[in-house]
Short mmCIF file of C-alpha atoms in Angstrom, two decimals:
data_model
loop_
_atom_site.label_atom_id
_atom_site.label_comp_id
_atom_site.label_asym_id
_atom_site.label_seq_id
_atom_site.Cartn_x
_atom_site.Cartn_y
_atom_site.Cartn_z
CA MET A 701 0.00 0.00 0.00
CA GLY A 702 1.46 3.38 -1.05
CA GLU A 703 1.92 6.37 1.22
CA GLY A 704 -0.98 8.21 -0.42
CA GLU A 705 -3.31 5.25 0.07
CA ARG A 706 -2.27 4.87 3.70
CA PHE A 707 -2.91 8.57 4.30
CA GLN A 708 -6.31 8.40 2.64
CA LEU A 709 -7.25 5.36 4.73
CA GLY A 710 -6.12 7.21 7.86
CA THR A 711 -8.15 10.26 6.89
CA VAL A 712 -11.29 8.17 6.34
CA GLY A 713 -10.75 6.52 9.73
CA ALA A 714 -10.29 9.90 11.44
CA LEU A 715 -13.44 11.30 9.83
CA THR A 716 -15.47 8.23 10.77
CA LEU A 717 -14.21 8.29 14.36
CA SER A 718 -15.01 12.00 14.63
CA VAL A 719 -18.57 11.59 13.34
CA VAL A 720 -19.42 8.52 15.45
CA SER A 721 -17.93 9.87 18.68
CA SER A 722 -19.40 13.37 18.28
CA VAL A 723 -22.91 12.12 17.54
CA SER A 724 -22.65 9.71 20.48
CA ILE A 725 -21.55 12.36 22.96
CA VAL A 726 -24.27 14.81 21.87
CA ILE A 727 -26.95 12.16 22.39
CA CYS A 728 -25.42 11.25 25.77
CA ASN A 729 -25.20 14.89 26.85
CA LYS A 730 -28.73 15.57 25.71
CA ALA A 731 -29.99 12.78 27.99
CA LEU A 732 -27.80 14.09 30.81
CA ILE A 733 -28.99 17.69 30.46
CA SER A 734 -32.59 17.37 29.29
CA SER A 735 -33.64 14.29 31.24
CA LEU A 736 -31.45 14.45 34.35
CA GLY A 737 -31.17 18.23 34.73
CA PHE A 738 -27.36 18.46 34.73
CA THR A 739 -27.05 21.84 32.97
CA PHE A 740 -23.40 22.60 33.73
CA ALA A 741 -21.93 22.36 30.24
CA THR A 742 -18.70 24.31 30.78
CA THR A 743 -17.77 22.37 33.91
CA LEU A 744 -18.61 19.12 32.14
CA THR A 745 -16.30 20.09 29.28
CA SER A 746 -13.48 20.74 31.76
CA TRP A 747 -13.95 17.21 33.08
CA HIS A 748 -13.88 15.91 29.52
CA LEU A 749 -10.50 17.52 28.92
CA LEU A 750 -9.13 16.38 32.28
CA VAL A 751 -10.10 12.76 31.55
CA THR A 752 -8.62 13.10 28.07
CA PHE A 753 -5.31 14.28 29.53
CA CYS A 754 -5.22 11.45 32.09
CA SER A 755 -5.96 8.90 29.34
CA LEU A 756 -3.21 10.28 27.13
CA HIS A 757 -0.79 10.31 30.07
CA VAL A 758 -1.44 6.60 30.62
CA ALA A 759 -0.99 6.00 26.89
CA LEU A 760 2.34 7.87 27.02
CA LYS A 761 3.56 5.74 29.93
CA MET A 762 2.57 2.62 27.97
CA LYS A 763 4.61 4.01 25.03
CA PHE A 764 1.68 4.27 22.61
CA PHE A 765 3.18 7.58 21.49
CA GLU A 766 6.31 9.61 22.18
CA HIS A 767 6.48 12.95 23.92
CA LYS A 768 7.83 15.69 21.65
CA PRO A 769 8.70 18.96 23.41
CA LEU A 770 7.13 22.13 22.01
CA ASP A 771 7.71 25.80 22.70
CA GLN A 772 6.00 26.37 26.05
CA LYS A 773 4.59 29.78 25.14
CA THR A 774 2.99 28.35 21.99
CA VAL A 775 1.39 25.43 23.82
CA THR A 776 0.22 27.56 26.75
CA GLY A 777 -1.33 30.23 24.53
CA PHE A 778 -2.94 27.62 22.30
CA GLY A 779 -4.43 25.70 25.24
CA ILE A 780 -5.80 28.80 26.97
CA LEU A 781 -7.25 30.10 23.69
CA ASN A 782 -9.07 26.80 23.15
CA GLY A 783 -10.49 26.97 26.65
CA ILE A 784 -11.63 30.56 26.15
CA SER A 785 -13.31 29.70 22.84
CA ILE A 786 -15.38 26.98 24.54
CA GLY A 787 -16.43 29.35 27.31
CA LEU A 788 -17.41 32.03 24.79
CA LEU A 789 -19.47 29.54 22.76
CA ASN A 790 -21.37 28.59 25.91
CA LEU A 791 -21.92 32.25 26.77
CA SER A 792 -23.08 32.90 23.21
CA LEU A 793 -25.63 30.11 23.55
CA GLY A 794 -26.76 31.51 26.89
CA PHE A 795 -27.25 35.12 25.80
CA ASN A 796 -28.71 34.55 22.33
CA SER A 797 -31.70 32.82 20.84
CA VAL A 798 -31.15 29.36 19.35
CA GLY A 799 -31.49 30.79 15.86
CA PHE A 800 -28.83 33.45 16.38
CA TYR A 801 -26.50 30.89 17.99
CA GLN A 802 -26.88 28.65 14.94
CA MET A 803 -26.02 31.61 12.72
CA THR A 804 -22.94 32.13 14.87
CA LYS A 805 -21.84 28.57 14.16
CA LEU A 806 -22.52 29.02 10.45
CA ALA A 807 -20.30 32.12 10.47
CA ILE A 808 -17.26 30.06 11.49
CA ILE A 809 -16.66 28.70 7.96
CA PRO A 810 -16.64 32.05 6.11
CA CYS A 811 -14.59 33.57 8.93
CA THR A 812 -12.03 30.76 8.66
CA VAL A 813 -11.89 31.18 4.88
CA LEU A 814 -11.32 34.91 5.32
CA LEU A 815 -8.57 34.50 7.93
CA GLU A 816 -6.75 31.83 5.92
CA THR A 817 -6.97 33.95 2.77
CA LEU A 818 -5.66 37.08 4.48
CA PHE A 819 -2.99 35.64 6.75
CA LEU A 820 -2.03 32.26 5.24
CA ALA A 821 -2.38 33.17 1.55
CA LYS A 822 -4.65 30.23 0.86
CA ARG A 823 -6.82 30.29 -2.22
CA PHE A 824 -10.38 28.97 -2.35
CA SER A 825 -11.71 28.37 -5.84
CA ARG A 826 -15.10 29.59 -6.98
CA SER A 827 -16.37 25.98 -7.09
CA ILE A 828 -15.46 25.37 -3.45
CA GLN A 829 -16.96 28.68 -2.40
CA ILE A 830 -20.25 27.76 -4.10
CA ALA A 831 -20.22 24.31 -2.44
CA LEU A 832 -19.72 25.93 0.97
CA LEU A 833 -22.57 28.36 0.32
CA VAL A 834 -24.89 25.46 -0.57
CA LEU A 835 -23.83 23.67 2.62
CA LEU A 836 -24.40 26.72 4.83
CA LEU A 837 -27.76 27.36 3.18
CA GLY A 838 -28.88 23.80 3.92
CA VAL A 839 -27.74 23.85 7.54
CA GLY A 840 -29.38 27.26 7.96
CA ILE A 841 -32.70 25.96 6.64
CA ALA A 842 -32.51 22.92 8.92
CA THR A 843 -31.47 24.63 12.14
CA VAL A 844 -32.03 28.39 12.16
CA THR A 845 -35.45 29.32 13.52
CA ASP A 846 -35.99 32.40 15.69
CA VAL A 847 -33.31 35.08 15.36
CA GLN A 848 -33.26 37.67 18.14
CA LEU A 849 -30.47 40.21 18.44
CA ASN A 850 -29.05 41.90 21.53
CA ALA A 851 -25.84 43.88 21.98
CA LEU A 852 -24.11 41.67 24.57
CA GLY A 853 -25.05 38.44 22.80
CA SER A 854 -23.78 39.79 19.48
CA VAL A 855 -20.40 40.76 20.98
CA LEU A 856 -20.05 37.37 22.66
CA SER A 857 -20.90 35.60 19.40
CA LEU A 858 -18.34 37.65 17.47
CA LEU A 859 -15.63 36.83 20.02
CA ALA A 860 -16.65 33.15 19.99
CA VAL A 861 -16.37 32.95 16.20
CA ILE A 862 -12.97 34.67 16.11
CA THR A 863 -11.42 32.62 18.93
CA THR A 864 -12.80 29.36 17.53
CA CYS A 865 -11.43 30.08 14.05
CA VAL A 866 -8.00 31.11 15.34
CA ALA A 867 -7.80 28.09 17.67
CA GLN A 868 -8.64 25.69 14.85
CA ILE A 869 -6.18 27.36 12.48
CA MET A 870 -3.50 27.02 15.16
CA THR A 871 -4.36 23.34 15.60
CA ASN A 872 -3.46 22.71 11.96
CA THR A 873 -0.48 25.03 11.64
CA ILE A 874 1.23 23.91 14.87
CA GLN A 875 1.01 20.25 13.86
CA LYS A 876 2.49 20.89 10.43
CA LYS A 877 5.02 23.54 11.41
CA HIS A 878 6.48 21.63 14.35
CA LYS A 879 5.94 18.15 12.87
CA VAL A 880 3.96 16.91 15.87
CA SER A 881 1.10 14.44 15.80
CA SER A 882 -2.43 15.26 16.91
CA THR A 883 -1.87 13.07 19.99
CA GLN A 884 1.29 14.91 20.99
CA LEU A 885 -0.32 18.33 20.60
CA LEU A 886 -3.50 17.33 22.42
CA TYR A 887 -1.49 15.83 25.30
CA GLN A 888 0.54 19.00 25.82
CA SER A 889 -2.34 21.46 25.42
CA CYS A 890 -4.98 19.58 27.45
CA PRO A 891 -3.75 20.74 30.90
CA TYR A 892 -4.10 24.38 29.88
CA GLN A 893 -7.50 23.86 28.26
CA SER A 894 -8.89 21.91 31.20
CA GLY A 895 -7.29 24.28 33.73
CA THR A 896 -8.89 27.31 32.07
CA LEU A 897 -12.32 25.67 32.16
CA LEU A 898 -11.94 24.10 35.62
CA ILE A 899 -11.38 27.59 37.03
CA SER A 900 -13.98 29.46 34.99
CA GLY A 901 -16.52 26.67 34.43
CA PRO A 902 -18.39 26.71 37.77
CA PHE A 903 -18.69 30.52 37.65
CA LEU A 904 -19.90 30.55 34.04
CA ASP A 905 -22.42 27.78 34.73
CA TRP A 906 -23.72 29.56 37.83
CA PHE A 907 -23.99 32.81 35.87
CA LEU A 908 -25.91 31.11 33.04
CA THR A 909 -28.11 28.71 34.99
CA ASN A 910 -28.25 30.27 38.48
CA GLN A 911 -27.33 26.86 39.90
CA ASN A 912 -24.27 25.65 41.79
CA VAL A 913 -22.55 22.64 40.21
CA PHE A 914 -21.18 21.60 43.62
CA ALA A 915 -24.67 21.66 45.19
CA PHE A 916 -26.19 19.46 42.51
CA LYS A 917 -27.56 16.10 43.64
CA TYR A 918 -25.38 13.48 41.96
CA THR A 919 -27.44 10.32 41.71
CA THR A 920 -26.02 7.04 40.46
CA GLN A 921 -27.67 7.59 37.08
CA VAL A 922 -26.21 11.09 36.72
CA LEU A 923 -22.73 9.85 37.64
CA ALA A 924 -23.03 7.00 35.14
CA PHE A 925 -23.92 9.39 32.30
CA ILE A 926 -21.11 11.78 33.30
CA ILE A 927 -18.59 8.92 33.23
CA ILE A 928 -19.87 7.73 29.83
CA SER A 929 -19.73 11.29 28.49
CA CYS A 930 -16.15 11.74 29.73
CA LEU A 931 -15.04 8.45 28.18
CA ILE A 932 -16.58 9.32 24.82
CA SER A 933 -14.97 12.77 25.01
CA VAL A 934 -11.50 11.18 24.82
CA SER A 935 -12.39 9.95 21.34
CA VAL A 936 -14.05 13.28 20.44
CA ASN A 937 -11.04 15.39 21.43
CA PHE A 938 -8.53 13.06 19.83
CA SER A 939 -10.45 12.78 16.56
CA THR A 940 -10.92 16.57 16.40
CA PHE A 941 -7.18 17.23 16.47
CA LEU A 942 -6.62 14.29 14.11
CA VAL A 943 -9.11 15.51 11.50
CA ILE A 944 -7.89 19.11 11.57
CA GLY A 945 -4.27 17.97 11.33
CA LYS A 946 -4.90 15.64 8.40
CA THR A 947 -7.27 17.92 6.46
CA SER A 948 -7.99 21.59 7.21
CA PRO A 949 -10.05 23.87 9.46
CA VAL A 950 -12.69 24.38 6.76
CA THR A 951 -13.01 20.64 6.14
CA TYR A 952 -13.44 20.10 9.88
CA GLN A 953 -16.24 22.66 9.96
CA VAL A 954 -17.92 20.96 6.99
CA LEU A 955 -17.70 17.70 8.92
CA GLY A 956 -19.18 19.45 11.95
CA HIS A 957 -22.26 20.42 9.97
CA LEU A 958 -22.58 16.82 8.79
CA LYS A 959 -22.66 15.85 12.47
CA THR A 960 -25.40 18.42 13.06
CA CYS A 961 -27.52 16.84 10.33
CA LEU A 962 -26.91 13.35 11.73
CA VAL A 963 -27.80 14.44 15.26
CA LEU A 964 -31.04 15.96 13.98
CA ALA A 965 -31.87 12.69 12.23
CA PHE A 966 -30.92 10.50 15.20
CA GLY A 967 -32.80 12.80 17.57
CA TYR A 968 -35.93 12.27 15.52
CA ILE A 969 -35.45 8.49 15.21
CA LEU A 970 -34.25 7.67 18.74
CA LEU A 971 -35.57 10.50 20.90
CA HIS A 972 -38.68 11.46 18.90
CA ASP A 973 -37.65 15.11 18.61
CA PRO A 974 -39.85 17.44 16.52
CA PHE A 975 -39.03 17.11 12.82
CA ASP A 976 -40.70 18.84 9.88
CA TRP A 977 -40.20 19.54 6.19
CA ARG A 978 -37.71 22.34 6.89
CA ASN A 979 -35.38 19.92 8.66
CA ILE A 980 -35.63 17.38 5.85
CA LEU A 981 -35.12 19.98 3.10
CA GLY A 982 -32.23 21.60 4.95
CA ILE A 983 -30.45 18.30 5.57
CA LEU A 984 -30.80 17.31 1.89
CA VAL A 985 -29.43 20.68 0.69
CA ALA A 986 -26.58 20.47 3.23
CA LEU A 987 -25.66 16.96 2.06
CA ILE A 988 -25.57 18.19 -1.54
CA GLY A 989 -23.17 20.95 -0.44
CA MET A 990 -20.96 18.43 1.38
CA VAL A 991 -20.81 16.14 -1.66
CA LEU A 992 -19.95 19.08 -3.92
CA TYR A 993 -17.27 20.29 -1.49
CA SER A 994 -15.62 16.88 -1.30
CA TYR A 995 -15.83 16.41 -5.09
CA PHE A 996 -14.31 19.80 -5.93
CA CYS A 997 -11.57 19.42 -3.30
CA THR A 998 -10.68 15.96 -4.61
CA ARG A 999 -10.58 17.23 -8.18
CA GLU A 1000 -8.38 20.18 -7.24
CA SER A 1001 -6.07 17.95 -5.20
CA GLN A 1002 -5.57 15.65 -8.17
CA LYS A 1003 -5.02 18.62 -10.47
CA LYS A 1004 -2.46 20.11 -8.10
CA VAL A 1005 -0.58 16.81 -7.79
CA SER A 1006 -0.48 16.55 -11.58
CA GLU A 1007 0.80 20.11 -11.96
CA GLU A 1008 3.47 19.63 -9.30
CA ALA A 1009 4.64 16.48 -11.04
CA THR A 1010 5.33 18.48 -14.22
CA GLN A 1011 6.36 21.72 -12.54
CA PRO A 1012 7.97 20.77 -9.20
CA LEU A 1013 9.07 24.33 -8.49
CA GLN A 1014 5.65 25.89 -9.00
CA ALA A 1015 4.52 27.70 -5.88
CA GLY A 1016 1.04 28.18 -4.52
CA GLU A 1017 -1.51 26.57 -2.31
CA GLY A 1018 -5.24 25.98 -2.52
CA GLU A 1019 -7.95 24.56 -0.38
CA SER A 1020 -7.56 20.92 -1.29
CA ASP A 1021 -8.62 19.05 1.81
CA PRO A 1022 -11.68 16.99 0.90
CA LEU A 1023 -13.64 14.91 3.32
CA MET A 1024 -11.93 11.92 1.77
CA GLY A 1025 -8.85 12.96 -0.13
CA VAL A 1026 -5.08 13.31 -0.08
CA GLU A 1027 -2.95 15.60 2.05
CA ASN A 1028 -1.58 18.71 0.45
CA GLY A 1029 1.02 19.13 3.16
CA SER A 1030 0.01 22.63 4.16
CA GLY A 1031 -2.83 24.67 5.55
CA GLY A 1032 -4.03 25.99 8.70
CA VAL A 1033 -6.82 25.26 11.62
CA VAL A 1034 -14.03 23.16 17.04
CA THR A 1035 -15.24 22.90 18.91
CA ASP A 1036 -18.08 22.30 17.87
CA ALA A 1037 -14.40 24.16 19.08
CA VAL A 1038 -12.20 22.46 20.74
CA ALA A 1039 -13.64 20.29 19.07
CA GLN A 1040 -16.41 22.48 18.24
CA LYS A 1041 -18.17 20.37 20.67
CA ALA A 1042 -21.68 21.65 20.99
CA PRO A 1043 -22.27 23.61 24.14
CA VAL A 1044 -25.39 21.90 25.39
CA TRP A 1045 -26.59 23.16 28.73
CA LYS A 1046 -30.25 24.12 28.56
CA SER A 1047 -33.06 21.73 27.88
CA ASN A 1048 -34.93 24.38 25.92
CA LYS A 1049 -31.86 25.30 23.86
CA ASP A 1050 -30.45 23.64 20.79
CA LEU A 1051 -28.76 20.44 21.93
CA HIS A 1052 -27.83 19.40 18.41
CA ALA A 1053 -25.26 22.06 17.68
#
């Protein structure tokens, strides 16, 4: 098996792991929050990251991967920024309507494209731009309902989008610039991410829900769901860094919207959530956008490889990171954030983000 085939197989595996684990943790968290009343999303995320770090530390001791030192300032800043982006996403969800929060999430892709174009000199072809527009239109139809604006919520959403985009761009660029694996980067940044949220989480959750996480009644059922959620989060966090490192920030966001569509579908099938023609139409349009995005990226990757074979000194870089394609060796950047994990903390809020 050639190097390109091995990379493509690894990319498919990373994408599959990301989708399965993310959908699983959203369903688990929805049961934990909606059914059991545990509405402390930021604190729960800090526990996720802490368990992830402990798991990776055990894996390091068992020599499943090697520790590769990185510049401490880079790792510290990256970890804290990731933690801040998660907190801002939760605040955005708390101070905005569900519809405006979904628009905030949709804004991450165009913001990432803009930042990569301005600061990383990446080029996005017209075909890929159209595919992304189709995708965003579909997700918007499926998820955006009421849109209510307020000054504080708008500022929080803007900050959440910017920090999420920058954090995801850094995830990609650090891995490629310093030649570190997703596991090595996640292991070194996890203490700073979890520390940021362990300190701020209880205060943010109290501010948003008016409840004290330490005064909550932890029944056996609640503890069981928390443990399951934390265990699944190890896979979520690992696959997030893996996907961004192997593809690109934009591709990861496209994958995140695929997860949203799947969660909507599974919520209807398994949890009997409300589902109407708008959801169905939006999901179908979004899937068309995803297929077009993957097709155009694959075609441009193949074209670029062909051109480089005939003109090895030709410079330039494009967005060529399809959902299932080959690595172009460059690029930059969820959470659904940190793994762009969806901040799910209110039963009457969108738990599918």
